[in-house]
Short mmCIF file of C-alpha atoms in Angstrom, two decimals:
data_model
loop_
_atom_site.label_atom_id
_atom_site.label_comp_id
_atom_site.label_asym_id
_atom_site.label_seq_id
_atom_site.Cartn_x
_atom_site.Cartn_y
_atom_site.Cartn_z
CA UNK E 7 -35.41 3.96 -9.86
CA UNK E 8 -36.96 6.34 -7.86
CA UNK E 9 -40.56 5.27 -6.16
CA UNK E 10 -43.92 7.30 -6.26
CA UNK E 11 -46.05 6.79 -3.01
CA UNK E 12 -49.48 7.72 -2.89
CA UNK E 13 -51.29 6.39 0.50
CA UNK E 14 -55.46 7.11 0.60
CA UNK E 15 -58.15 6.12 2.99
CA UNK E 16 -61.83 4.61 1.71
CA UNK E 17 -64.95 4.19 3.17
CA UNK E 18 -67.15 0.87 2.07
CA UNK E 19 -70.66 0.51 3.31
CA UNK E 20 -71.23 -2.85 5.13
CA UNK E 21 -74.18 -4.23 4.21
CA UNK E 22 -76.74 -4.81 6.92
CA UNK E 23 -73.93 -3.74 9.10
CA UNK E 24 -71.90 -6.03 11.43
CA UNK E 25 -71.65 -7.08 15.00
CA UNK E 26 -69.27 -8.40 17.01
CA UNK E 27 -68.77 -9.17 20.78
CA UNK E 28 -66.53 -5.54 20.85
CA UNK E 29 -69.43 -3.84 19.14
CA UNK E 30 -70.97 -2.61 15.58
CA UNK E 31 -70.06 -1.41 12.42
CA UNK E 32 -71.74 0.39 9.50
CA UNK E 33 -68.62 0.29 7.50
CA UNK E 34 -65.17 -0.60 6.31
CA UNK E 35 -62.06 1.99 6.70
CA UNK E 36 -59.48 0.73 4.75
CA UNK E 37 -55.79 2.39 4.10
CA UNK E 38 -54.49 1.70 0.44
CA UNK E 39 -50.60 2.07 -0.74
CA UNK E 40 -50.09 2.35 -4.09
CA UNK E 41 -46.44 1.95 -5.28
CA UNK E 42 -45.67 3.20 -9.01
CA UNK E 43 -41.83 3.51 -10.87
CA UNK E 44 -43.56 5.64 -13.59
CA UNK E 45 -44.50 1.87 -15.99
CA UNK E 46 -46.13 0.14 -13.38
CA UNK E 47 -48.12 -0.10 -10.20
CA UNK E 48 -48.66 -1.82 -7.00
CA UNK E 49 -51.24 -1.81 -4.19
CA UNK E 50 -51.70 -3.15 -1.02
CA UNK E 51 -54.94 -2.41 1.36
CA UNK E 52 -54.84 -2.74 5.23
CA UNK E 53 -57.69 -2.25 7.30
CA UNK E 54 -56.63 -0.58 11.11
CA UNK E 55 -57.18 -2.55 14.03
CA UNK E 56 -58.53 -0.74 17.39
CA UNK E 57 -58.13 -3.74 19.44
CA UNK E 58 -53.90 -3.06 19.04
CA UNK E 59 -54.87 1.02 19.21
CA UNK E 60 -54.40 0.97 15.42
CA UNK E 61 -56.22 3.97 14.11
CA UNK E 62 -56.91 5.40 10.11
CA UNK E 63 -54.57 8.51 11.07
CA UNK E 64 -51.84 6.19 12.93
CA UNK E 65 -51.49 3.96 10.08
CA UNK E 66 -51.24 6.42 7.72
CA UNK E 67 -48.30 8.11 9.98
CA UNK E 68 -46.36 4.68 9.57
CA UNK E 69 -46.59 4.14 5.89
CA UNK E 70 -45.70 8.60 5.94
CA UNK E 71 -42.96 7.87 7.95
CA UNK E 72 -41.51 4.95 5.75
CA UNK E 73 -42.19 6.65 2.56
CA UNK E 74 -38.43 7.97 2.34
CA UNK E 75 -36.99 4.66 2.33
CA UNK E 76 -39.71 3.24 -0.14
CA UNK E 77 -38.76 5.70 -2.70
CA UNK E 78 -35.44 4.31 -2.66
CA UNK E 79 -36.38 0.91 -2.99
CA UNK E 80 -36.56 -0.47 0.17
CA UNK E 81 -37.35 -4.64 -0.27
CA UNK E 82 -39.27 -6.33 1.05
CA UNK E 83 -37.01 -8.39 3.41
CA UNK E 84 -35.74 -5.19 4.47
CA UNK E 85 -39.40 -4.08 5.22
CA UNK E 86 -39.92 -6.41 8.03
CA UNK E 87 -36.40 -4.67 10.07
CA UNK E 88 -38.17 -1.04 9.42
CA UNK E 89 -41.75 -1.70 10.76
CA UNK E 90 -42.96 -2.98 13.13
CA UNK E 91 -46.10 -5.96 12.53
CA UNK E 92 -49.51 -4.50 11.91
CA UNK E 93 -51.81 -3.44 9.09
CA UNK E 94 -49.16 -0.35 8.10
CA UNK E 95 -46.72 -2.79 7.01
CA UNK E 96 -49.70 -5.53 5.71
CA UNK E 97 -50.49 -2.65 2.79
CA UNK E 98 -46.70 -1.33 2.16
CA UNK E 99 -45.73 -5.32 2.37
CA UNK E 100 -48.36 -6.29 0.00
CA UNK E 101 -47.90 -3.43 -2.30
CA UNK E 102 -44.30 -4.64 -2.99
CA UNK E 103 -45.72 -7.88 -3.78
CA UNK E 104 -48.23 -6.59 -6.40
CA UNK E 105 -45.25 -4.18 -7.53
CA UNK E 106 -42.85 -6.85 -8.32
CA UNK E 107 -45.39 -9.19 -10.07
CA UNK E 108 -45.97 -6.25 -12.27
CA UNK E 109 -42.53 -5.63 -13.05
CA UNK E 110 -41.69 -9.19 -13.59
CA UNK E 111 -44.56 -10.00 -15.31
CA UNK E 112 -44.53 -13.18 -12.83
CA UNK E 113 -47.61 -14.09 -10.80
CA UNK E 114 -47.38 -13.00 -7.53
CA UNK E 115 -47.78 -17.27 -6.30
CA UNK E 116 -45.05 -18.02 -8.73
CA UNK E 117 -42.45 -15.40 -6.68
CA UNK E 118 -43.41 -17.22 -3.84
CA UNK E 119 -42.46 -20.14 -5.10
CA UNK E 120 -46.21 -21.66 -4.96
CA UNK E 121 -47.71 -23.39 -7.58
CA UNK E 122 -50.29 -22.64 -9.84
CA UNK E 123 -53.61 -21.19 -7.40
CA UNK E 124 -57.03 -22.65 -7.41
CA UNK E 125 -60.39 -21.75 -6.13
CA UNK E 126 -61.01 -21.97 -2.51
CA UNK E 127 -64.17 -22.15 -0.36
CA UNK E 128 -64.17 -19.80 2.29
CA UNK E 129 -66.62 -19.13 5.50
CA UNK E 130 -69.58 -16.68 5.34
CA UNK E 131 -70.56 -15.24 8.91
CA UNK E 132 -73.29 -14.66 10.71
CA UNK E 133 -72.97 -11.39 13.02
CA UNK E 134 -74.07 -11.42 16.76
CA UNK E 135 -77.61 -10.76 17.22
CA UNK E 136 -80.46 -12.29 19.53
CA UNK E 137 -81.20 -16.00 18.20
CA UNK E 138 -83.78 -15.00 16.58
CA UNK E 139 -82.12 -12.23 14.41
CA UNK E 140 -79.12 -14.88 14.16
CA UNK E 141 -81.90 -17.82 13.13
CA UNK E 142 -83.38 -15.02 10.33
CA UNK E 143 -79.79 -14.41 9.13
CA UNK E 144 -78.97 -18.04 8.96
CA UNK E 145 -82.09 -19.37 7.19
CA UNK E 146 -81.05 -16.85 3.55
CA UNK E 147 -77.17 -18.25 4.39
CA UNK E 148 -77.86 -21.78 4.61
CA UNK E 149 -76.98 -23.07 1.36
CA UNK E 150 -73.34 -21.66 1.60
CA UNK E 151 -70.77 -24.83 2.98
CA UNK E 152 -69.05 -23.24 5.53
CA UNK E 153 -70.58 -20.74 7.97
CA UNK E 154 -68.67 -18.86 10.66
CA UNK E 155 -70.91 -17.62 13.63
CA UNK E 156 -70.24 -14.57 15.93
CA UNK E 157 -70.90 -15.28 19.65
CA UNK E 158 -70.97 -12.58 22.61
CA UNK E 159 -70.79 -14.86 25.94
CA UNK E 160 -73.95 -15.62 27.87
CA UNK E 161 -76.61 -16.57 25.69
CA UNK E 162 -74.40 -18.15 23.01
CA UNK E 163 -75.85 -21.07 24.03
CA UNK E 164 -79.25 -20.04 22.80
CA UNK E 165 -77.83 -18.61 19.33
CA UNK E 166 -75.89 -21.49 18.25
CA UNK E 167 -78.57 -23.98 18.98
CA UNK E 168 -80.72 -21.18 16.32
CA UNK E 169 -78.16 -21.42 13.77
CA UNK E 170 -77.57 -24.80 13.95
CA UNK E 171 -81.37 -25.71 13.64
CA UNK E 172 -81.35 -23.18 10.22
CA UNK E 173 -79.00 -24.75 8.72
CA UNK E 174 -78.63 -28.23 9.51
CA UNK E 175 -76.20 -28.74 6.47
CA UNK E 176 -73.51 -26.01 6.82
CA UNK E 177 -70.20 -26.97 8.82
CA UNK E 178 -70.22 -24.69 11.50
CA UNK E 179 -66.93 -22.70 12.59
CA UNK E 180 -67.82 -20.06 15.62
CA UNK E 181 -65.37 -16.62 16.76
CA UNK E 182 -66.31 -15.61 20.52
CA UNK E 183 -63.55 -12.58 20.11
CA UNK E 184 -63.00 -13.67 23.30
CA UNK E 185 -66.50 -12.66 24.77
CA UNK E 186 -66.41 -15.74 27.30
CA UNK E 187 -65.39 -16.15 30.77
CA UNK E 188 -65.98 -18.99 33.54
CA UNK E 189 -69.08 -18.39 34.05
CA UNK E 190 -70.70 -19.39 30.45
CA UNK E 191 -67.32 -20.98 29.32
CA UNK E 192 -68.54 -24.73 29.51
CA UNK E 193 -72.29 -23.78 28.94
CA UNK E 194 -71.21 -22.58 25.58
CA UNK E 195 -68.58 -25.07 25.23
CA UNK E 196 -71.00 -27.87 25.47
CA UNK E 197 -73.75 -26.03 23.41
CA UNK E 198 -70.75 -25.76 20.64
CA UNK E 199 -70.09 -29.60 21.09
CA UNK E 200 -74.18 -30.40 20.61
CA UNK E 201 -74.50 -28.18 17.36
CA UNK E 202 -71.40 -29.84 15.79
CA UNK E 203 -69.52 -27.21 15.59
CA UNK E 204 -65.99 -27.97 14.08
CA UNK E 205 -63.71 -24.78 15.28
CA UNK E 206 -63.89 -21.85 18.35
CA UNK E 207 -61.97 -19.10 18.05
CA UNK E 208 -60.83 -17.23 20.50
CA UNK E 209 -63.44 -18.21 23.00
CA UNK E 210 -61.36 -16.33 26.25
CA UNK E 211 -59.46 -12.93 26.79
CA UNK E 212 -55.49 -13.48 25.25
CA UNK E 213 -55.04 -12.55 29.24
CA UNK E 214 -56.99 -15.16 30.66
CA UNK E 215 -56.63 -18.30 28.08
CA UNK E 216 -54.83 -20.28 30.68
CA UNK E 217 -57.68 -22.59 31.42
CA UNK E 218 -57.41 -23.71 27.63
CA UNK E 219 -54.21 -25.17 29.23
CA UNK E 220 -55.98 -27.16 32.10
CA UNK E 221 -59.17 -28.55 30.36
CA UNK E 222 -60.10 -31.46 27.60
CA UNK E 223 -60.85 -29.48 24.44
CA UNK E 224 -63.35 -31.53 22.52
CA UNK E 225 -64.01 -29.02 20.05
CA UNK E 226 -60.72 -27.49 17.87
CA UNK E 227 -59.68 -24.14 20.01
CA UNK E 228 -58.43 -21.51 17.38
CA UNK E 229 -56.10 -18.58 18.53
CA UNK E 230 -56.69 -14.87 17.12
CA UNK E 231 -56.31 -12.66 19.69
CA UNK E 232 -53.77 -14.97 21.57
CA UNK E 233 -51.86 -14.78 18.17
CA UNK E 234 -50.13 -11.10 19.09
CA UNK E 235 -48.97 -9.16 15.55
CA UNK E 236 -45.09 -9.65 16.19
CA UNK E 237 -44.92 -12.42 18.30
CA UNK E 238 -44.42 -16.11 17.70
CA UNK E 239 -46.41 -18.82 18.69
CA UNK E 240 -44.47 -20.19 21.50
CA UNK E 241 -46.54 -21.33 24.70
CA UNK E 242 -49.53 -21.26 22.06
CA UNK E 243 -49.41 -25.32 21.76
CA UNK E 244 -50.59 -26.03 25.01
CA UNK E 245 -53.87 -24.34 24.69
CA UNK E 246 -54.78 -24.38 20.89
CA UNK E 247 -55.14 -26.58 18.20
CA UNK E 248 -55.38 -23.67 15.72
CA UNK E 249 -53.66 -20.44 14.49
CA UNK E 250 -55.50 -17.79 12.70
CA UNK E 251 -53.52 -15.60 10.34
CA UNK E 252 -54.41 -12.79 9.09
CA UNK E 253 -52.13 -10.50 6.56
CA UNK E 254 -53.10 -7.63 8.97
CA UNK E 255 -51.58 -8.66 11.97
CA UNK E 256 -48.59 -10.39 10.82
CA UNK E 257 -47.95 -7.48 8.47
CA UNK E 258 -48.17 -8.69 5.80
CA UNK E 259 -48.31 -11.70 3.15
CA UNK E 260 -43.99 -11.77 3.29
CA UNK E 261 -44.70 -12.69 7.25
CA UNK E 262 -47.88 -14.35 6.71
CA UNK E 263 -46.08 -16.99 4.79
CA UNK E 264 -43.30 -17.41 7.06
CA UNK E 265 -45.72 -17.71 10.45
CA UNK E 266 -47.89 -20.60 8.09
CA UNK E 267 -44.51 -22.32 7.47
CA UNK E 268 -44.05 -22.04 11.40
CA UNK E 269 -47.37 -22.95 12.18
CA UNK E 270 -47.43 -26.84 10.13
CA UNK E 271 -43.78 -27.44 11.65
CA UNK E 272 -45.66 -27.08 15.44
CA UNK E 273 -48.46 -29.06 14.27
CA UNK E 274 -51.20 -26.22 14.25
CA UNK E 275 -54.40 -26.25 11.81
CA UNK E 276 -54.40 -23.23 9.85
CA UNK E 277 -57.25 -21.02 9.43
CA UNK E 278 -56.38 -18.29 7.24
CA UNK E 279 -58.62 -15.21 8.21
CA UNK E 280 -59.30 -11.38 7.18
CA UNK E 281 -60.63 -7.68 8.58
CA UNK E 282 -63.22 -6.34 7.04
CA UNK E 283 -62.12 -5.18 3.45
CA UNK E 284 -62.49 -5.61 -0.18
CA UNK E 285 -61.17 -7.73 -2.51
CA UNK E 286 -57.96 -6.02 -2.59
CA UNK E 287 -57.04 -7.09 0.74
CA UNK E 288 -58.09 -10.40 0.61
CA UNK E 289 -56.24 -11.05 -2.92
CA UNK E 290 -52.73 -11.51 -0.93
CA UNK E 291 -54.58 -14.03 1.47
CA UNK E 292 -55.62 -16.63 -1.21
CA UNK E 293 -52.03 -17.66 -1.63
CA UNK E 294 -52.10 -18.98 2.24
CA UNK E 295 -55.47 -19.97 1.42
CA UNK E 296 -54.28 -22.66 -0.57
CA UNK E 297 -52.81 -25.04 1.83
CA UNK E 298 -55.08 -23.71 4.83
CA UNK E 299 -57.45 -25.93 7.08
CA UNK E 300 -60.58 -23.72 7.07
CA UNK E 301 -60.43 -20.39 4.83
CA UNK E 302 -62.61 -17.09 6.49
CA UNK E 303 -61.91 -14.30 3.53
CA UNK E 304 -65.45 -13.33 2.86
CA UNK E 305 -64.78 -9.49 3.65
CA UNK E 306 -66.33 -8.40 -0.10
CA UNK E 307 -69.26 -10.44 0.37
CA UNK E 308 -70.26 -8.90 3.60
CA UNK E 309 -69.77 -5.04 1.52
CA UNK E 310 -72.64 -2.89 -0.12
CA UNK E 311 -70.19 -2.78 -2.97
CA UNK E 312 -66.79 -4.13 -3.30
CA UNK E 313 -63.81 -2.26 -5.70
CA UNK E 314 -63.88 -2.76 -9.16
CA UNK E 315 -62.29 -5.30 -10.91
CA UNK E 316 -63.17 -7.57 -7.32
CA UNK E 317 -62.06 -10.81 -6.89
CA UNK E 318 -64.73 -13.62 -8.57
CA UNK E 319 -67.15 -14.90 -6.07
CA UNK E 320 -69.68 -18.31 -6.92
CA UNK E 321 -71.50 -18.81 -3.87
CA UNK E 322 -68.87 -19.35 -1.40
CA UNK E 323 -66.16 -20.40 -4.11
CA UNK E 324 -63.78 -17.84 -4.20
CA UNK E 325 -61.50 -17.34 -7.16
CA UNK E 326 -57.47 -16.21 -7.48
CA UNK E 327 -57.01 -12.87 -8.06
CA UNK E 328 -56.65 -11.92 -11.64
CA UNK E 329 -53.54 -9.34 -12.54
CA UNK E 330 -55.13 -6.17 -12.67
CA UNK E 331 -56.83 -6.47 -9.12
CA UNK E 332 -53.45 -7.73 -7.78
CA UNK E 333 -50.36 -9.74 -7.44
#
């Protein structure tokens, strides 16, 4: 059986846009791989990431360079010996998922030897802004469960005291993409602490988290950034309570699973977390969403308009992926 491989790029407007610590967007660039044996298809969508040099064109160069050995059937096992970790092998990875669901006519959770999936609540965020902008953006979020709030450094103190006062009932999560340094580090720390404030992620560069080692934590440190695509979480422990995974950087759901396995076995909370795509990149994600401490796939409900057929959204209740979106 001979593969076809057809690899595209898509633009998705962000709605409002979106801020970070790194800077802003306008919208989501996404790389889709779509694997068909002539009867059936599967997809997989990746979204580049700059902060690993990851570009549209070098991803696409990857998956290109791979394509030989995918249209001779390369597995998925074998997949993780021929690329390296990153969003190129997230899409190819979960397109070989989606692929052999379709061929199987198996569930995608069912190969994986999960059980049957279920609805999930997962984090909406709030982009950076000034406190006031934040407080605005808070106030027409506040009835979701579970917000996740984007901090900068100095002045975080200031926005999260905002959020927290619009909306009081919302358990609080908050990503510093590692925007803080010594001098705001227990400012914000304690401002965290005072809102309630359940999770931090990444609150210091992955090159200068060594203080996470030295200090109490009283608030539940998350790694991202410290979480390197590739690389395992040894010498993690001693500075973070949590790992965030993301399909992206551990290329793919085949790794993703393995690294969530790893994770509970060294005692880590789990956040399971996303880039900025649609619903066909998060789809792959629900099945680590399942057993995962705090859930942050909320990519399609930050879009102008996600792909049709979308994954099913009620509030912040998000839904398995039915067949013919994936998996």
């Amino acid at each position: 059986m001979t593969l076809t491989v057809d690899i595209t790029s898509e633009r998705f407007e962000i709605a409002g846009g979106f801020t970070i610590s790194r800077g802003s967007r306008t919208h989501a660039q996404v790389v889709v791989v779509s694997l068909a044996d002539g009867t059936h298809q599967g997809r997989g969508e990746c979204v580049p990431y700059p902060r690993y040099g990851e570009t549209l064109e070098s991803v696409q160069t990857q998956i290109e360079e791979i394509t030989p050995l995918l249209k001779e059937g390369l597995s998925r096992q074998a997949l993780l010996e021929a690329m390296p970790a990153g969003a190129a092998r997230n899409a190819v990875d979960c397109a070989l998922w989606d692929l052999e669901a379709k061929q199987s006519g198996k569930r995608a959770a069912e190969i994986a030897g999960l059980g049957a999936l279920k609805p999930v609540t997962t984090a909406f965020t709030i982009s950076v802004g000034t406190p006031e902008v934040m407080a605005e953006k808070t106030r027409a979020a506040a009835h979701r469960p579970l917000l996740k709030v984007k901090l900068a450094g100095p002045g975080d103190d200031e926005r999260i005291a905002a959020v927290r006062q619009s909306a009081p009932d919302s358990t609080l999560i908050v990503d510093a993409n590692e925007a803080w340094d010594e001098s705001c580090f227990e400012r914000n720390m304690a401002a965290c602490k005072a809102a309630g404030v359940e999770l931090i992620e990444q609150p210091l560069p992955s090159s200068a988290d060594g203080l996470l080692a030295e200090i109490r934590r009283p608030v539940t440190i998350c790694a991202d950034e410290s979480l390197h695509p590739g690389k395992s979480l040894d010498g993690l422990g001693e500075k973070y309570d949590a790992v965030n995974i993301k399909l992206d950087k551990a290329g793919g759901l085949t790794e993703a699973l393995k690294l969530f396995n790893e994770a509970r076995t060294a005692d880590f909370k789990v956040m399971v977390g996303c880039m900025l795509g649609t619903s066909l990149a998060m789809a792959p994600a629900v099945l680590i969403a399942q057993q995962a401490d705090y859930v942050d796939l909320d990519g399609p409900l930050l879009l102008a308009e996600d792909r049709s057929p979308g994954l099913k959204f009620e509030g912040s209740l998000l839904y398995p992926p039915e067949p013919a979106l994936w998996g």
